[in-house]
Coordinates of C-alpha atoms in Angstrom, one line a residue:
X1 CA 164.0 62.6 159.8
X2 CA 162.1 59.2 159.6
X3 CA 160.1 58.6 156.5
X4 CA 156.4 59.4 156.8
X5 CA 154.5 56.2 157.7
X6 CA 151.8 56.9 155.0
X7 CA 154.4 56.2 152.3
X8 CA 155.3 52.7 153.3
X9 CA 151.7 51.9 154.0
X10 CA 150.4 53.2 150.7
X11 CA 151.7 50.4 148.4
X12 CA 150.4 52.0 145.2
X13 CA 151.0 55.3 143.6
X14 CA 150.2 56.6 140.1
X15 CA 152.9 58.3 138.0
X16 CA 151.6 60.8 135.5
X17 CA 153.9 61.9 132.7
X18 CA 152.0 64.8 131.2
X19 CA 153.6 67.5 129.0
X20 CA 153.9 69.0 125.5
X21 CA 155.6 65.8 124.3
X22 CA 152.1 64.2 124.1
X23 CA 151.2 66.4 121.2
X24 CA 153.4 64.5 118.7
X25 CA 153.7 61.5 120.9
X26 CA 157.5 61.6 121.2
X27 CA 159.7 60.6 124.1
X28 CA 159.5 63.3 126.8
X29 CA 162.6 65.6 126.5
X30 CA 164.9 62.8 125.4
X31 CA 163.6 63.0 121.8
X32 CA 165.4 66.3 121.1
X33 CA 168.3 65.4 123.4
X34 CA 169.1 62.3 121.3
X35 CA 168.3 64.0 118.0
X36 CA 165.2 61.8 117.3
X37 CA 163.5 65.1 116.5
X38 CA 164.9 68.6 116.1
X39 CA 164.8 70.9 119.0
X40 CA 162.6 73.3 116.8
X41 CA 160.2 70.5 116.1
X42 CA 160.0 69.5 119.7
X43 CA 159.3 73.0 121.0
X44 CA 156.7 73.6 118.2
X45 CA 154.5 71.2 120.2
X46 CA 153.8 74.1 122.5
X47 CA 151.4 75.4 119.9
X48 CA 149.4 72.2 120.0
X49 CA 149.2 71.6 123.7
X50 CA 145.6 72.4 124.7
X51 CA 144.7 70.4 127.8
X52 CA 141.2 70.9 126.3
X53 CA 139.7 67.9 128.2
X54 CA 142.0 68.0 131.3
X55 CA 139.8 66.9 134.2
X56 CA 142.0 66.2 137.3
X57 CA 138.9 65.3 139.3
X58 CA 138.1 62.5 136.9
X59 CA 141.7 61.3 136.9
X60 CA 141.9 61.4 140.7
X61 CA 138.7 59.4 141.0
X62 CA 140.2 56.8 138.6
X63 CA 143.4 56.7 140.7
X64 CA 141.4 56.1 143.8
X65 CA 139.5 53.2 142.2
X66 CA 142.8 51.8 141.2
X67 CA 143.6 51.5 144.8
X68 CA 146.3 54.2 144.8
X69 CA 147.0 56.2 147.9
X70 CA 149.2 58.9 146.1
X71 CA 150.0 60.2 142.7
X72 CA 153.1 62.0 141.2
X73 CA 152.7 64.3 138.2
X74 CA 155.5 65.8 136.1
X75 CA 155.4 69.5 137.1
X76 CA 158.5 70.1 135.0
X77 CA 160.5 67.6 133.0
X78 CA 164.0 68.0 131.5
X79 CA 162.6 70.1 128.7
X80 CA 162.0 72.9 131.2
X81 CA 158.3 73.4 130.4
X82 CA 156.6 74.1 133.7
X83 CA 152.9 73.1 134.1
X84 CA 152.2 76.1 136.3
X85 CA 152.6 79.9 135.9
X86 CA 156.1 80.1 137.2
X87 CA 157.7 83.5 138.0
X88 CA 161.1 82.0 137.4
X89 CA 162.0 81.9 133.7
X90 CA 159.4 82.2 130.9
X91 CA 158.8 78.7 129.8
X92 CA 155.5 77.4 131.0
X93 CA 152.1 76.2 129.6
X94 CA 150.3 79.2 130.9
X95 CA 152.2 81.7 128.7
X96 CA 153.2 79.6 125.7
X97 CA 150.4 77.0 125.0
X98 CA 146.7 77.1 124.2
X99 CA 146.1 75.5 127.6
X100 CA 146.9 78.9 129.1
X101 CA 146.3 77.9 132.7
X102 CA 147.9 76.4 135.8
X103 CA 147.6 72.6 135.6
X104 CA 149.2 71.7 138.9
X105 CA 146.9 73.4 141.3
X106 CA 143.7 71.7 140.1
X107 CA 145.6 68.4 140.2
X108 CA 146.6 68.8 143.8
X109 CA 143.1 69.9 144.8
X110 CA 141.5 66.9 143.1
X111 CA 143.9 64.4 144.7
X112 CA 143.2 65.8 148.2
X113 CA 139.4 65.6 147.5
X114 CA 139.9 61.8 147.0
X115 CA 142.1 61.5 150.1
X116 CA 145.2 60.9 148.0
X117 CA 148.7 62.3 148.9
X118 CA 150.1 64.8 146.4
X119 CA 153.4 64.1 144.6
X120 CA 155.1 66.4 142.2
X121 CA 158.0 65.4 139.8
X122 CA 160.7 68.0 139.2
X123 CA 163.9 67.6 137.2
X124 CA 167.1 69.1 138.6
X125 CA 168.2 69.5 134.9
X126 CA 166.7 71.8 132.4
X127 CA 168.0 71.4 128.8
X128 CA 166.3 74.6 127.7
X129 CA 167.6 77.0 130.3
X130 CA 170.3 79.3 129.0
X131 CA 172.4 78.9 132.1
X132 CA 172.2 75.1 132.5
X133 CA 175.0 74.0 130.1
X134 CA 177.6 76.0 132.1
X135 CA 179.7 73.5 134.1
X136 CA 181.2 70.1 133.8
X137 CA 180.6 67.0 136.0
X138 CA 183.9 66.3 137.9
X139 CA 183.2 62.5 138.1
X140 CA 180.8 61.6 135.3
X141 CA 179.0 58.3 135.4
X142 CA 177.3 58.8 132.0
X143 CA 179.5 59.2 128.9
X144 CA 177.6 62.1 127.5
X145 CA 177.1 64.5 130.4
X146 CA 180.3 66.4 129.6
X147 CA 179.9 66.3 125.8
X148 CA 176.2 66.9 125.2
X149 CA 175.3 70.4 123.9
X150 CA 172.3 70.4 126.3
X151 CA 174.4 69.7 129.4
X152 CA 178.0 70.9 129.0
X153 CA 179.5 74.2 127.8
X154 CA 180.2 74.1 124.1
X155 CA 183.8 75.4 124.5
X156 CA 184.5 73.4 127.6
X157 CA 185.0 76.6 129.6
X158 CA 183.0 76.6 132.8
X159 CA 180.9 79.7 133.9
X160 CA 180.3 79.5 137.7
X161 CA 178.3 82.7 137.7
X162 CA 175.8 81.2 135.1
X163 CA 175.6 78.0 137.2
X164 CA 174.8 80.1 140.3
X165 CA 172.0 81.7 138.4
X166 CA 170.7 78.3 137.3
X167 CA 170.6 77.0 140.9
X168 CA 168.7 80.2 142.0
X169 CA 166.2 79.5 139.2
X170 CA 165.8 75.8 140.2
X171 CA 165.5 76.6 143.9
X172 CA 163.0 79.3 143.2
X173 CA 160.8 77.0 141.1
X174 CA 160.9 74.3 143.7
X175 CA 160.0 76.9 146.3
X176 CA 157.0 77.9 144.2
X177 CA 155.8 74.3 144.2
X178 CA 156.3 73.9 147.9
X179 CA 154.6 77.2 148.8
X180 CA 151.7 77.0 146.4
X181 CA 150.8 73.4 146.4
X182 CA 152.3 71.9 149.6
X183 CA 153.2 68.5 148.1
X184 CA 153.4 65.6 150.4
X185 CA 156.1 64.1 148.1
X186 CA 158.7 65.6 145.7
X187 CA 160.0 63.2 143.1
X188 CA 163.3 64.6 141.7
X189 CA 165.1 63.5 138.5
X190 CA 168.1 64.4 136.4
X191 CA 170.6 64.1 139.3
X192 CA 173.2 62.2 137.3
X193 CA 174.2 65.2 135.3
X194 CA 176.0 67.0 138.1
X195 CA 177.9 65.9 141.3
X196 CA 176.1 66.2 144.6
X197 CA 178.2 69.1 145.7
X198 CA 177.4 71.0 142.5
X199 CA 173.6 70.7 142.9
X200 CA 173.6 72.5 146.3
X201 CA 171.2 70.1 147.7
X202 CA 171.7 71.1 151.4
X203 CA 170.2 74.5 150.7
X204 CA 167.4 73.0 148.5
X205 CA 166.4 70.4 151.1
X206 CA 166.4 73.1 153.8
X207 CA 164.1 75.2 151.6
X208 CA 161.7 72.3 151.1
X209 CA 161.5 71.2 154.7
X210 CA 161.1 74.8 155.9
X211 CA 157.9 74.9 153.8
X212 CA 156.7 71.5 154.9
X213 CA 158.9 69.4 157.3
X214 CA 156.9 66.3 156.4
X215 CA 157.8 66.3 152.7
X216 CA 158.9 62.9 151.4
X217 CA 161.9 63.1 149.0
X218 CA 163.1 60.4 146.7
X219 CA 166.7 59.2 146.5
X220 CA 167.4 61.5 143.5
X221 CA 167.8 64.2 146.1
X222 CA 171.0 62.2 146.7
X223 CA 172.1 62.6 150.3
X224 CA 168.7 63.9 151.3
X225 CA 166.5 61.2 149.8
X226 CA 164.1 59.0 151.8
X227 CA 163.6 56.1 149.5
X228 CA 165.1 54.3 146.4
X229 CA 163.5 54.4 143.0
X230 CA 164.3 51.4 140.7
X231 CA 162.6 51.5 137.3
X232 CA 160.9 49.1 134.9
X233 CA 161.7 45.8 136.6
X234 CA 161.2 44.3 140.0
X235 CA 164.7 44.0 141.6
X236 CA 166.0 40.6 142.4
X237 CA 166.9 41.9 145.9
X238 CA 165.1 44.6 147.6
X239 CA 167.0 47.9 148.0
X240 CA 167.9 48.7 151.6
X241 CA 165.3 50.8 153.3
X242 CA 162.1 52.0 151.7
X243 CA 161.7 51.8 148.0
X244 CA 159.4 52.2 145.1
X245 CA 159.3 50.5 141.7
X246 CA 158.5 52.9 138.8
X247 CA 156.7 51.0 136.1
X248 CA 155.0 52.0 132.8
X249 CA 151.6 50.5 131.8
X250 CA 152.9 50.1 128.3
X251 CA 156.5 50.8 127.1
X252 CA 156.4 54.6 127.4
X253 CA 156.4 57.1 130.2
X254 CA 154.4 59.8 128.2
X255 CA 151.7 59.3 125.6
X256 CA 153.0 57.8 122.4
X257 CA 150.4 57.2 119.6
X258 CA 152.0 53.9 118.4
X259 CA 152.7 52.3 121.8
X260 CA 150.0 49.7 122.2
X261 CA 152.2 47.2 124.0
X262 CA 150.2 47.4 127.3
X263 CA 150.8 45.1 130.2
X264 CA 147.8 42.9 131.0
X265 CA 145.9 43.3 134.3
X266 CA 147.3 39.9 135.2
X267 CA 150.8 41.0 134.6
X268 CA 150.2 44.2 136.6
X269 CA 148.8 42.2 139.5
X270 CA 152.0 40.1 139.5
X271 CA 154.3 43.2 139.4
X272 CA 152.3 44.7 142.2
X273 CA 152.3 41.5 144.4
X274 CA 156.0 40.9 143.9
X275 CA 156.8 44.5 144.7
X276 CA 154.8 44.7 148.0
X277 CA 156.0 41.2 148.9
X278 CA 159.5 42.6 148.9
X279 CA 158.4 45.6 151.0
X280 CA 158.2 48.2 148.2
X281 CA 155.6 50.4 146.6
X282 CA 154.6 50.4 143.0
X283 CA 154.5 53.7 141.2
X284 CA 152.5 52.8 138.1
X285 CA 152.8 55.3 135.2
X286 CA 150.2 56.5 132.7
X287 CA 150.7 59.0 129.9
X288 CA 147.7 61.3 129.2
X289 CA 147.1 62.5 125.7
X290 CA 147.8 66.2 125.1
X291 CA 144.1 67.0 125.8
X292 CA 144.6 65.6 129.3
X293 CA 142.6 62.4 128.9
X294 CA 143.9 59.0 129.9
X295 CA 143.4 56.3 127.2
X296 CA 140.7 53.7 127.6
X297 CA 143.4 51.0 127.5
X298 CA 145.3 52.4 130.4
X299 CA 142.2 53.3 132.4
X300 CA 140.9 49.7 132.0
X301 CA 144.2 48.4 133.5
X302 CA 144.0 50.7 136.4
X303 CA 140.4 49.6 137.1
X304 CA 141.4 46.0 136.8
X305 CA 144.3 46.3 139.3
X306 CA 142.0 48.3 141.6
X307 CA 139.4 45.5 141.6
X308 CA 142.0 43.0 142.7
X309 CA 143.4 45.2 145.4
X310 CA 139.9 46.0 146.7
X311 CA 139.2 42.3 147.1
X312 CA 142.5 41.7 148.9
X313 CA 143.1 45.0 150.7
X314 CA 143.9 43.2 154.0
X315 CA 147.0 41.7 152.3
X316 CA 148.0 45.1 150.8
X317 CA 147.7 48.3 152.8
X318 CA 149.9 48.6 155.9
X319 CA 151.6 45.3 155.4
X320 CA 155.3 44.6 155.4
X321 CA 157.6 42.3 153.4
X322 CA 156.6 38.7 153.7
X323 CA 158.6 35.4 153.5
X324 CA 162.1 35.3 152.0
X325 CA 162.5 33.4 148.8
X326 CA 162.3 29.6 149.2
X327 CA 159.7 29.5 152.0
X328 CA 156.8 29.8 149.5
X329 CA 156.7 29.7 145.7
X330 CA 155.3 33.1 145.2
X331 CA 155.2 36.5 146.9
X332 CA 153.7 37.1 150.3
X333 CA 153.1 39.9 152.8
X334 CA 152.8 40.1 156.5
X335 CA 150.3 41.9 158.7
X336 CA 151.7 44.8 160.8
X337 CA 151.5 42.7 164.0
X338 CA 153.4 40.0 162.2
X339 CA 150.8 37.4 163.1
X340 CA 149.1 36.8 159.7
X341 CA 150.8 35.7 156.5
X342 CA 149.3 36.4 153.1
X343 CA 150.4 33.9 150.5
X344 CA 149.9 35.0 146.9
X345 CA 149.3 32.2 144.4
X346 CA 149.5 33.3 140.8
X347 CA 148.5 30.0 139.4
X348 CA 145.4 28.2 140.7
X349 CA 146.6 25.9 143.5
X350 CA 145.9 22.3 142.4
X351 CA 146.7 20.0 145.3
X352 CA 148.2 21.9 148.2
X353 CA 150.4 24.9 148.9
X354 CA 153.5 24.4 151.0
X355 CA 155.2 26.7 153.4
X356 CA 158.7 25.7 154.6
X357 CA 160.5 26.7 157.7
X358 CA 157.5 27.9 159.7
X359 CA 158.1 27.3 163.4
X360 CA 154.7 28.8 164.3
X361 CA 151.6 26.7 164.9
X362 CA 148.9 27.7 162.3
X363 CA 145.6 28.6 163.9
X364 CA 143.6 29.1 160.8
X365 CA 143.9 29.4 157.0
X366 CA 141.3 31.0 154.7
X367 CA 140.9 32.4 151.2
X368 CA 141.1 36.2 151.3
X369 CA 138.1 37.7 149.5
X370 CA 135.8 34.8 150.0
X371 CA 136.6 33.7 153.5
X372 CA 136.5 30.0 152.6
X373 CA 138.3 28.0 155.3
X374 CA 141.1 25.6 154.3
X375 CA 142.5 22.6 156.1
X376 CA 146.2 22.3 156.7
X377 CA 148.7 19.9 158.2
X378 CA 152.4 19.7 159.1
X379 CA 154.4 16.9 157.5
X380 CA 157.9 15.8 158.7
X381 CA 160.4 17.8 160.7
X382 CA 162.7 17.3 163.6
X383 CA 162.9 19.0 167.0
X384 CA 165.1 21.8 165.7
X385 CA 163.9 21.7 162.0
X386 CA 160.2 22.4 161.4
X387 CA 158.3 20.3 158.9
X388 CA 156.4 21.6 155.9
X389 CA 153.0 23.2 156.4
X390 CA 150.8 21.9 153.7
X391 CA 147.6 23.9 152.9
X392 CA 144.9 22.2 150.9
X393 CA 144.0 23.9 147.7
X394 CA 140.8 26.0 147.6
X395 CA 137.8 25.0 145.6
X396 CA 137.6 26.4 142.1
X397 CA 134.9 28.9 143.1
X398 CA 137.3 30.5 145.6
X399 CA 140.2 30.9 143.1
X400 CA 140.8 34.5 142.0
X401 CA 141.0 35.2 138.2
X402 CA 144.4 37.0 138.7
X403 CA 146.0 35.8 141.9
X404 CA 144.5 33.9 144.9
X405 CA 145.6 35.0 148.4
X406 CA 145.6 32.7 151.4
X407 CA 145.5 34.3 154.9
X408 CA 147.5 32.2 157.3
X409 CA 146.8 33.1 160.9
X410 CA 149.7 32.2 163.3
X411 CA 149.8 31.6 167.0
X412 CA 152.2 34.5 167.5
X413 CA 154.6 36.7 165.6
X414 CA 156.2 35.0 162.6
X415 CA 159.0 32.7 163.6
X416 CA 161.0 31.2 160.7
X417 CA 163.7 28.6 160.6
X418 CA 166.5 29.7 158.3
X419 CA 169.1 27.0 159.0
X420 CA 170.7 24.3 156.8
X421 CA 169.1 21.3 158.4
X422 CA 170.6 18.6 160.6
X423 CA 174.1 17.5 159.7

C-alpha cells in the first residue's frame, strides 16, 4: 500500500517522550536496563507521576504554532508502563500512579482539534513483562540481547509458550490503541531484540490495517514499515524512499532535570531545512515534566522554529527534495510542480548566490517572506554545458534572522545538467 500523501507533505512532527521516567529525570527505560538506577528505584517513580498539569490542548496548540502537522507520543515505552487503561497486563498509569486516568485519549482528541495527525509510539519490547525474557535472538545484531536479564531467559532455556503469551499481550495492546484512538501513524521501537519471524509481524500488521487501512507504520515494523527513521543526525545521503529524522531539542528524549544543552532556534532551522531539502521529515522531540508541562526553553524553540516556517511555508509544505549537493551551497526544496526552486541561505548572502547546472531559463527570483525581487544573470557555459546562474544578494532588510529563502521561478520543470563538462 502506498504511503499516505499527508506524511511526506507534512515535513514537521513533534515527538513526545512522556512517562514515569520524568519523575526523577532519568533516561526512559534504559536507566534500569543499564544499571544506572536500580529497577526498584525506577519503578518507585510510579508513586510520583501525577500529570497534575497535563493539558494536551495547550500542547497541541503549541505544536500547531511550531508548524507541525503531526505528533507522536510514547503510549508505552520499553518499561511497559502504558499511558492508557489497558486491559492487557496490569502496568499502567491509571491503576498505579496518582495520575489515575487515561492520558492517550485526550492527547488524540486535542491533536485532531488542531488539525494534526495522531501518532502513537509503542515498543515491541517490554522489559517488565514476565513473559518477555523467554526466547533468544537467532541472529543478534546487538551484543547484549541474548545476555541481558531483561531480554533473555536467565538459564538460556527458551519457553515458546511464554513467548506466545507475550505476543498475544503485545498484539492485544496495539489492538486497543487502534480501536480506541484510531491513530494515523504507529511508531514502533525495540525491534532489534528479536528476529522478524519471532515478532509475528504479519499478524500484527493485519490487525492494525484491519482497524484502519490508512495507518502509517515506521520501518521498525520491519517488513511492513512505510518509512525510515534515522536518529539524532541528518544523514549524509538520504535513505531510499520516505524518511524522518528523529531529533531531540536538547540531548535527552525524556525530561531530565540537568539537561540544559538545548539546540538554538538557528540550529533547529538548519536541521529542519537540511532534512526537508533531502526529502525527509523532521520529528522533533520534547520531554514534558512529570506534571505534563513542556519547559519554557523547549516551548520557546518550538515557537521560534514555527515562526520561521510560517514565513517560508511555500518552501516547506508539500515540497520535494531540491538540488543535489554541488548545485547550490545550502539546502533547497522544489515545488510539487517542479517549476519553483527554493534556495536556503543560512548565512546572509553578500554578493551573489550561484546555481550551477541549471538548464532552465529563470523567469523570476524573489525573497520568500518579503517578496523583494532580485536580479539574476547567467555567466559562461557552452551549448551542452550550462553556465552559472548568479542571483544578486538581497538587501539587508530582506535577510531573515535564521535563514533566507530565495524563490527561483523556472520556465518549466527543473532540468539539471549532471555531466562532467566538455573533454
